[in-house]
Amino acid sequence: MREYDIKRGHFKNIDGRLEEIMKETFGSVKRNGEFLETSYGALTYLRAKLEGKSRLIVDSETDKKADMETATRTIKAYNEFLFRVTGMTAKQRG
């Protein structure tokens, strides 16, 4: 499970929109307890929830046997999702 900080002031842009952002990025989404859950490309599953206004919690599993094209498409979508939710690029998150 990973935790990502949300950029200061960015929460107002995503408040109540996590499910919408996941659907736009990955397709279908279902609620599983307090997490939203989906699968996409090489992601066997991805579970996400907001913790307060400053943190995104993500749990995921990747299919290690996925071909390179699928893996690349999946990484790109995952990074886009994280950018849209956290307001930070991969470099800023690192």
mmCIF file of N, CA and C in Angstrom:
data_model
loop_
_atom_site.group_PDB
_atom_site.id
_atom_site.type_symbol
_atom_site.label_atom_id
_atom_site.label_comp_id
_atom_site.label_asym_id
_atom_site.label_seq_id
_atom_site.Cartn_x
_atom_site.Cartn_y
_atom_site.Cartn_z
ATOM 1 N N MET A 1 0.850 -1.175 0.000
ATOM 2 C CA MET A 1 0.000 0.000 0.000
ATOM 3 C C MET A 1 0.896 1.239 0.000
ATOM 4 N N ARG A 2 0.533 2.209 -0.823
ATOM 5 C CA ARG A 2 1.314 3.439 -0.920
ATOM 6 C C ARG A 2 0.464 4.634 -0.533
ATOM 7 N N GLU A 3 1.130 5.624 0.009
ATOM 8 C CA GLU A 3 0.469 6.880 0.372
ATOM 9 C C GLU A 3 1.100 8.009 -0.434
ATOM 10 N N TYR A 4 0.249 8.852 -1.001
ATOM 11 C CA TYR A 4 0.709 9.996 -1.776
ATOM 12 C C TYR A 4 0.123 11.261 -1.177
ATOM 13 N N ASP A 5 0.973 12.264 -0.987
ATOM 14 C CA ASP A 5 0.491 13.564 -0.521
ATOM 15 C C ASP A 5 -0.250 14.256 -1.655
ATOM 16 N N ILE A 6 -1.261 15.028 -1.294
ATOM 17 C CA ILE A 6 -1.994 15.843 -2.252
ATOM 18 C C ILE A 6 -1.462 17.267 -2.135
ATOM 19 N N LYS A 7 -1.150 17.849 -3.270
ATOM 20 C CA LYS A 7 -0.587 19.199 -3.309
ATOM 21 C C LYS A 7 -1.492 20.175 -2.566
ATOM 22 N N ARG A 8 -0.884 21.026 -1.776
ATOM 23 C CA ARG A 8 -1.630 22.020 -1.005
ATOM 24 C C ARG A 8 -2.536 22.823 -1.934
ATOM 25 N N GLY A 9 -3.811 22.922 -1.565
ATOM 26 C CA GLY A 9 -4.784 23.683 -2.332
ATOM 27 C C GLY A 9 -5.421 22.905 -3.478
ATOM 28 N N HIS A 10 -4.903 21.714 -3.792
ATOM 29 C CA HIS A 10 -5.419 20.933 -4.921
ATOM 30 C C HIS A 10 -6.694 20.157 -4.568
ATOM 31 N N PHE A 11 -6.926 19.886 -3.295
ATOM 32 C CA PHE A 11 -8.078 19.074 -2.903
ATOM 33 C C PHE A 11 -9.389 19.657 -3.412
ATOM 34 N N LYS A 12 -9.500 20.971 -3.465
ATOM 35 C CA LYS A 12 -10.749 21.602 -3.926
ATOM 36 C C LYS A 12 -11.072 21.198 -5.359
ATOM 37 N N ASN A 13 -10.063 20.827 -6.143
ATOM 38 C CA ASN A 13 -10.271 20.399 -7.527
ATOM 39 C C ASN A 13 -10.761 18.960 -7.645
ATOM 40 N N ILE A 14 -10.551 18.163 -6.602
ATOM 41 C CA ILE A 14 -10.908 16.741 -6.672
ATOM 42 C C ILE A 14 -11.948 16.328 -5.641
ATOM 43 N N ASP A 15 -12.349 17.227 -4.778
ATOM 44 C CA ASP A 15 -13.309 16.910 -3.712
ATOM 45 C C ASP A 15 -14.556 16.243 -4.298
ATOM 46 N N GLY A 16 -14.814 14.990 -3.895
ATOM 47 C CA GLY A 16 -15.975 14.253 -4.360
ATOM 48 C C GLY A 16 -15.846 13.700 -5.771
ATOM 49 N N ARG A 17 -14.653 13.767 -6.366
ATOM 50 C CA ARG A 17 -14.478 13.372 -7.761
ATOM 51 C C ARG A 17 -13.542 12.181 -7.965
ATOM 52 N N LEU A 18 -13.120 11.509 -6.893
ATOM 53 C CA LEU A 18 -12.173 10.407 -7.054
ATOM 54 C C LEU A 18 -12.740 9.316 -7.967
ATOM 55 N N GLU A 19 -13.985 8.944 -7.759
ATOM 56 C CA GLU A 19 -14.598 7.896 -8.585
ATOM 57 C C GLU A 19 -14.663 8.335 -10.051
ATOM 58 N N GLU A 20 -15.047 9.564 -10.286
ATOM 59 C CA GLU A 20 -15.122 10.102 -11.648
ATOM 60 C C GLU A 20 -13.750 10.077 -12.329
ATOM 61 N N ILE A 21 -12.714 10.484 -11.611
ATOM 62 C CA ILE A 21 -11.359 10.500 -12.170
ATOM 63 C C ILE A 21 -10.896 9.075 -12.480
ATOM 64 N N MET A 22 -11.204 8.139 -11.585
ATOM 65 C CA MET A 22 -10.826 6.745 -11.839
ATOM 66 C C MET A 22 -11.551 6.196 -13.059
ATOM 67 N N LYS A 23 -12.843 6.508 -13.206
ATOM 68 C CA LYS A 23 -13.603 6.031 -14.373
ATOM 69 C C LYS A 23 -13.038 6.612 -15.660
ATOM 70 N N GLU A 24 -12.718 7.890 -15.654
ATOM 71 C CA GLU A 24 -12.165 8.533 -16.842
ATOM 72 C C GLU A 24 -10.803 7.964 -17.219
ATOM 73 N N THR A 25 -10.039 7.550 -16.223
ATOM 74 C CA THR A 25 -8.685 7.051 -16.472
ATOM 75 C C THR A 25 -8.654 5.558 -16.775
ATOM 76 N N PHE A 26 -9.400 4.769 -16.003
ATOM 77 C CA PHE A 26 -9.293 3.313 -16.082
ATOM 78 C C PHE A 26 -10.529 2.600 -16.615
ATOM 79 N N GLY A 27 -11.662 3.265 -16.678
ATOM 80 C CA GLY A 27 -12.895 2.592 -17.109
ATOM 81 C C GLY A 27 -13.790 2.314 -15.916
ATOM 82 N N SER A 28 -14.253 1.088 -15.796
ATOM 83 C CA SER A 28 -15.213 0.756 -14.737
ATOM 84 C C SER A 28 -14.583 0.798 -13.349
ATOM 85 N N VAL A 29 -15.398 1.203 -12.375
ATOM 86 C CA VAL A 29 -14.968 1.321 -10.980
ATOM 87 C C VAL A 29 -16.092 0.795 -10.098
ATOM 88 N N LYS A 30 -15.728 0.099 -9.024
ATOM 89 C CA LYS A 30 -16.738 -0.334 -8.059
ATOM 90 C C LYS A 30 -16.259 0.020 -6.654
ATOM 91 N N ARG A 31 -17.206 0.160 -5.754
ATOM 92 C CA ARG A 31 -16.882 0.468 -4.369
ATOM 93 C C ARG A 31 -16.693 -0.847 -3.623
ATOM 94 N N ASN A 32 -15.622 -0.920 -2.839
ATOM 95 C CA ASN A 32 -15.315 -2.093 -2.026
ATOM 96 C C ASN A 32 -14.974 -1.578 -0.627
ATOM 97 N N GLY A 33 -15.981 -1.479 0.229
ATOM 98 C CA GLY A 33 -15.784 -0.881 1.547
ATOM 99 C C GLY A 33 -15.511 0.602 1.378
ATOM 100 N N GLU A 34 -14.434 1.079 1.978
ATOM 101 C CA GLU A 34 -14.102 2.502 1.842
ATOM 102 C C GLU A 34 -13.203 2.788 0.634
ATOM 103 N N PHE A 35 -12.815 1.746 -0.087
ATOM 104 C CA PHE A 35 -11.968 1.900 -1.267
ATOM 105 C C PHE A 35 -12.790 1.866 -2.548
ATOM 106 N N LEU A 36 -12.286 2.541 -3.571
ATOM 107 C CA LEU A 36 -12.781 2.397 -4.936
ATOM 108 C C LEU A 36 -11.817 1.445 -5.622
ATOM 109 N N GLU A 37 -12.344 0.530 -6.428
ATOM 110 C CA GLU A 37 -11.520 -0.527 -6.994
ATOM 111 C C GLU A 37 -11.738 -0.643 -8.501
ATOM 112 N N THR A 38 -10.647 -0.913 -9.213
ATOM 113 C CA THR A 38 -10.698 -1.109 -10.652
ATOM 114 C C THR A 38 -9.554 -2.017 -11.069
ATOM 115 N N SER A 39 -9.569 -2.427 -12.330
ATOM 116 C CA SER A 39 -8.420 -3.113 -12.935
ATOM 117 C C SER A 39 -8.249 -2.511 -14.318
ATOM 118 N N TYR A 40 -7.020 -2.535 -14.805
ATOM 119 C CA TYR A 40 -6.734 -1.893 -16.093
ATOM 120 C C TYR A 40 -5.404 -2.391 -16.615
ATOM 121 N N GLY A 41 -5.374 -2.796 -17.872
ATOM 122 C CA GLY A 41 -4.117 -3.213 -18.486
ATOM 123 C C GLY A 41 -3.370 -4.229 -17.646
ATOM 124 N N ALA A 42 -2.158 -3.888 -17.241
ATOM 125 C CA ALA A 42 -1.327 -4.779 -16.435
ATOM 126 C C ALA A 42 -1.643 -4.696 -14.940
ATOM 127 N N LEU A 43 -2.591 -3.829 -14.551
ATOM 128 C CA LEU A 43 -2.989 -3.754 -13.139
ATOM 129 C C LEU A 43 -4.041 -4.820 -12.862
ATOM 130 N N THR A 44 -3.669 -5.823 -12.080
ATOM 131 C CA THR A 44 -4.630 -6.857 -11.695
ATOM 132 C C THR A 44 -5.748 -6.208 -10.895
ATOM 133 N N TYR A 45 -5.371 -5.329 -9.995
ATOM 134 C CA TYR A 45 -6.333 -4.500 -9.273
ATOM 135 C C TYR A 45 -5.665 -3.218 -8.824
ATOM 136 N N LEU A 46 -6.478 -2.207 -8.619
ATOM 137 C CA LEU A 46 -6.033 -0.949 -8.042
ATOM 138 C C LEU A 46 -7.145 -0.493 -7.114
ATOM 139 N N ARG A 47 -6.810 -0.270 -5.865
ATOM 140 C CA ARG A 47 -7.758 0.239 -4.864
ATOM 141 C C ARG A 47 -7.258 1.595 -4.401
ATOM 142 N N ALA A 48 -8.171 2.555 -4.310
ATOM 143 C CA ALA A 48 -7.767 3.907 -3.914
ATOM 144 C C ALA A 48 -8.816 4.539 -3.018
ATOM 145 N N LYS A 49 -8.346 5.387 -2.110
ATOM 146 C CA LYS A 49 -9.248 6.183 -1.272
ATOM 147 C C LYS A 49 -8.511 7.441 -0.854
ATOM 148 N N LEU A 50 -9.291 8.470 -0.573
ATOM 149 C CA LEU A 50 -8.733 9.703 -0.037
ATOM 150 C C LEU A 50 -8.774 9.628 1.475
ATOM 151 N N GLU A 51 -7.709 10.067 2.100
ATOM 152 C CA GLU A 51 -7.643 10.129 3.558
ATOM 153 C C GLU A 51 -7.530 11.599 3.922
ATOM 154 N N GLY A 52 -8.643 12.149 4.343
ATOM 155 C CA GLY A 52 -8.665 13.579 4.627
ATOM 156 C C GLY A 52 -8.502 14.373 3.347
ATOM 157 N N LYS A 53 -7.952 15.559 3.477
ATOM 158 C CA LYS A 53 -7.760 16.438 2.322
ATOM 159 C C LYS A 53 -6.326 16.444 1.824
ATOM 160 N N SER A 54 -5.473 15.629 2.439
ATOM 161 C CA SER A 54 -4.059 15.747 2.112
ATOM 162 C C SER A 54 -3.378 14.451 1.692
ATOM 163 N N ARG A 55 -4.129 13.340 1.591
ATOM 164 C CA ARG A 55 -3.457 12.077 1.312
ATOM 165 C C ARG A 55 -4.327 11.147 0.470
ATOM 166 N N LEU A 56 -3.674 10.493 -0.496
ATOM 167 C CA LEU A 56 -4.285 9.461 -1.316
ATOM 168 C C LEU A 56 -3.651 8.136 -0.938
ATOM 169 N N ILE A 57 -4.471 7.149 -0.656
ATOM 170 C CA ILE A 57 -3.994 5.803 -0.330
ATOM 171 C C ILE A 57 -4.283 4.909 -1.529
ATOM 172 N N VAL A 58 -3.255 4.195 -2.019
ATOM 173 C CA VAL A 58 -3.404 3.327 -3.181
ATOM 174 C C VAL A 58 -2.794 1.959 -2.879
ATOM 175 N N ASP A 59 -3.541 0.916 -3.210
ATOM 176 C CA ASP A 59 -3.054 -0.450 -3.117
ATOM 177 C C ASP A 59 -3.247 -1.057 -4.500
ATOM 178 N N SER A 60 -2.210 -1.683 -5.041
ATOM 179 C CA SER A 60 -2.334 -2.240 -6.384
ATOM 180 C C SER A 60 -1.471 -3.483 -6.531
ATOM 181 N N GLU A 61 -1.807 -4.247 -7.566
ATOM 182 C CA GLU A 61 -1.016 -5.417 -7.912
ATOM 183 C C GLU A 61 -0.860 -5.428 -9.424
ATOM 184 N N THR A 62 0.344 -5.718 -9.899
ATOM 185 C CA THR A 62 0.638 -5.698 -11.327
ATOM 186 C C THR A 62 0.890 -7.107 -11.842
ATOM 187 N N ASP A 63 0.393 -7.383 -13.031
ATOM 188 C CA ASP A 63 0.655 -8.649 -13.706
ATOM 189 C C ASP A 63 2.050 -8.573 -14.309
ATOM 190 N N LYS A 64 2.973 -9.274 -13.743
ATOM 191 C CA LYS A 64 4.373 -9.222 -14.174
ATOM 192 C C LYS A 64 4.587 -9.862 -15.545
ATOM 193 N N LYS A 65 3.592 -10.606 -16.038
ATOM 194 C CA LYS A 65 3.713 -11.278 -17.331
ATOM 195 C C LYS A 65 3.118 -10.457 -18.477
ATOM 196 N N ALA A 66 2.669 -9.246 -18.191
ATOM 197 C CA ALA A 66 2.069 -8.399 -19.217
ATOM 198 C C ALA A 66 3.116 -8.018 -20.260
ATOM 199 N N ASP A 67 2.674 -7.896 -21.517
ATOM 200 C CA ASP A 67 3.606 -7.516 -22.580
ATOM 201 C C ASP A 67 4.018 -6.047 -22.408
ATOM 202 N N MET A 68 5.073 -5.658 -23.101
ATOM 203 C CA MET A 68 5.654 -4.326 -22.945
ATOM 204 C C MET A 68 4.666 -3.222 -23.312
ATOM 205 N N GLU A 69 3.903 -3.400 -24.369
ATOM 206 C CA GLU A 69 2.940 -2.383 -24.791
ATOM 207 C C GLU A 69 1.868 -2.164 -23.720
ATOM 208 N N THR A 70 1.350 -3.248 -23.161
ATOM 209 C CA THR A 70 0.342 -3.148 -22.105
ATOM 210 C C THR A 70 0.934 -2.501 -20.863
ATOM 211 N N ALA A 71 2.137 -2.902 -20.500
ATOM 212 C CA ALA A 71 2.800 -2.332 -19.315
ATOM 213 C C ALA A 71 3.026 -0.832 -19.491
ATOM 214 N N THR A 72 3.462 -0.417 -20.662
ATOM 215 C CA THR A 72 3.713 1.001 -20.930
ATOM 216 C C THR A 72 2.419 1.805 -20.850
ATOM 217 N N ARG A 73 1.357 1.280 -21.471
ATOM 218 C CA ARG A 73 0.048 1.948 -21.441
ATOM 219 C C ARG A 73 -0.465 2.048 -20.001
ATOM 220 N N THR A 74 -0.239 1.007 -19.223
ATOM 221 C CA THR A 74 -0.700 0.978 -17.829
ATOM 222 C C THR A 74 0.049 2.003 -16.980
ATOM 223 N N ILE A 75 1.358 2.066 -17.129
ATOM 224 C CA ILE A 75 2.168 3.025 -16.368
ATOM 225 C C ILE A 75 1.753 4.452 -16.700
ATOM 226 N N LYS A 76 1.521 4.709 -17.973
ATOM 227 C CA LYS A 76 1.108 6.042 -18.410
ATOM 228 C C LYS A 76 -0.236 6.422 -17.774
ATOM 229 N N ALA A 77 -1.192 5.498 -17.784
ATOM 230 C CA ALA A 77 -2.507 5.766 -17.192
ATOM 231 C C ALA A 77 -2.393 5.950 -15.677
ATOM 232 N N TYR A 78 -1.587 5.137 -15.031
ATOM 233 C CA TYR A 78 -1.400 5.223 -13.579
ATOM 234 C C TYR A 78 -0.794 6.575 -13.195
ATOM 235 N N ASN A 79 0.220 7.003 -13.934
ATOM 236 C CA ASN A 79 0.839 8.302 -13.648
ATOM 237 C C ASN A 79 -0.122 9.453 -13.904
ATOM 238 N N GLU A 80 -0.944 9.343 -14.943
ATOM 239 C CA GLU A 80 -1.956 10.364 -15.226
ATOM 240 C C GLU A 80 -2.975 10.435 -14.086
ATOM 241 N N PHE A 81 -3.398 9.272 -13.592
ATOM 242 C CA PHE A 81 -4.325 9.213 -12.458
ATOM 243 C C PHE A 81 -3.720 9.893 -11.235
ATOM 244 N N LEU A 82 -2.482 9.544 -10.917
ATOM 245 C CA LEU A 82 -1.834 10.145 -9.748
ATOM 246 C C LEU A 82 -1.679 11.650 -9.915
ATOM 247 N N PHE A 83 -1.338 12.107 -11.113
ATOM 248 C CA PHE A 83 -1.204 13.546 -11.356
ATOM 249 C C PHE A 83 -2.544 14.251 -11.149
ATOM 250 N N ARG A 84 -3.603 13.676 -11.697
ATOM 251 C CA ARG A 84 -4.919 14.315 -11.585
ATOM 252 C C ARG A 84 -5.405 14.373 -10.142
ATOM 253 N N VAL A 85 -5.092 13.355 -9.358
ATOM 254 C CA VAL A 85 -5.575 13.319 -7.977
ATOM 255 C C VAL A 85 -4.668 14.106 -7.039
ATOM 256 N N THR A 86 -3.351 13.967 -7.194
ATOM 257 C CA THR A 86 -2.441 14.622 -6.251
ATOM 258 C C THR A 86 -2.040 16.032 -6.675
ATOM 259 N N GLY A 87 -2.146 16.306 -7.969
ATOM 260 C CA GLY A 87 -1.702 17.614 -8.463
ATOM 261 C C GLY A 87 -0.202 17.706 -8.620
ATOM 262 N N MET A 88 0.495 16.564 -8.531
ATOM 263 C CA MET A 88 1.954 16.558 -8.625
ATOM 264 C C MET A 88 2.416 15.576 -9.702
ATOM 265 N N THR A 89 3.490 15.940 -10.393
ATOM 266 C CA THR A 89 4.087 15.070 -11.394
ATOM 267 C C THR A 89 4.830 13.927 -10.680
ATOM 268 N N ALA A 90 5.274 12.941 -11.453
ATOM 269 C CA ALA A 90 6.036 11.833 -10.879
ATOM 270 C C ALA A 90 7.298 12.351 -10.197
ATOM 271 N N LYS A 91 7.954 13.322 -10.798
ATOM 272 C CA LYS A 91 9.179 13.887 -10.217
ATOM 273 C C LYS A 91 8.866 14.568 -8.877
ATOM 274 N N GLN A 92 7.766 15.315 -8.812
ATOM 275 C CA GLN A 92 7.390 15.985 -7.568
ATOM 276 C C GLN A 92 6.966 14.982 -6.490
ATOM 277 N N ARG A 93 6.336 13.887 -6.897
ATOM 278 C CA ARG A 93 5.921 12.866 -5.938
ATOM 279 C C ARG A 93 7.124 12.127 -5.377
ATOM 280 N N GLY A 94 8.185 12.011 -6.182
ATOM 281 C CA GLY A 94 9.388 11.261 -5.784
ATOM 282 C C GLY A 94 10.108 11.967 -4.712
#
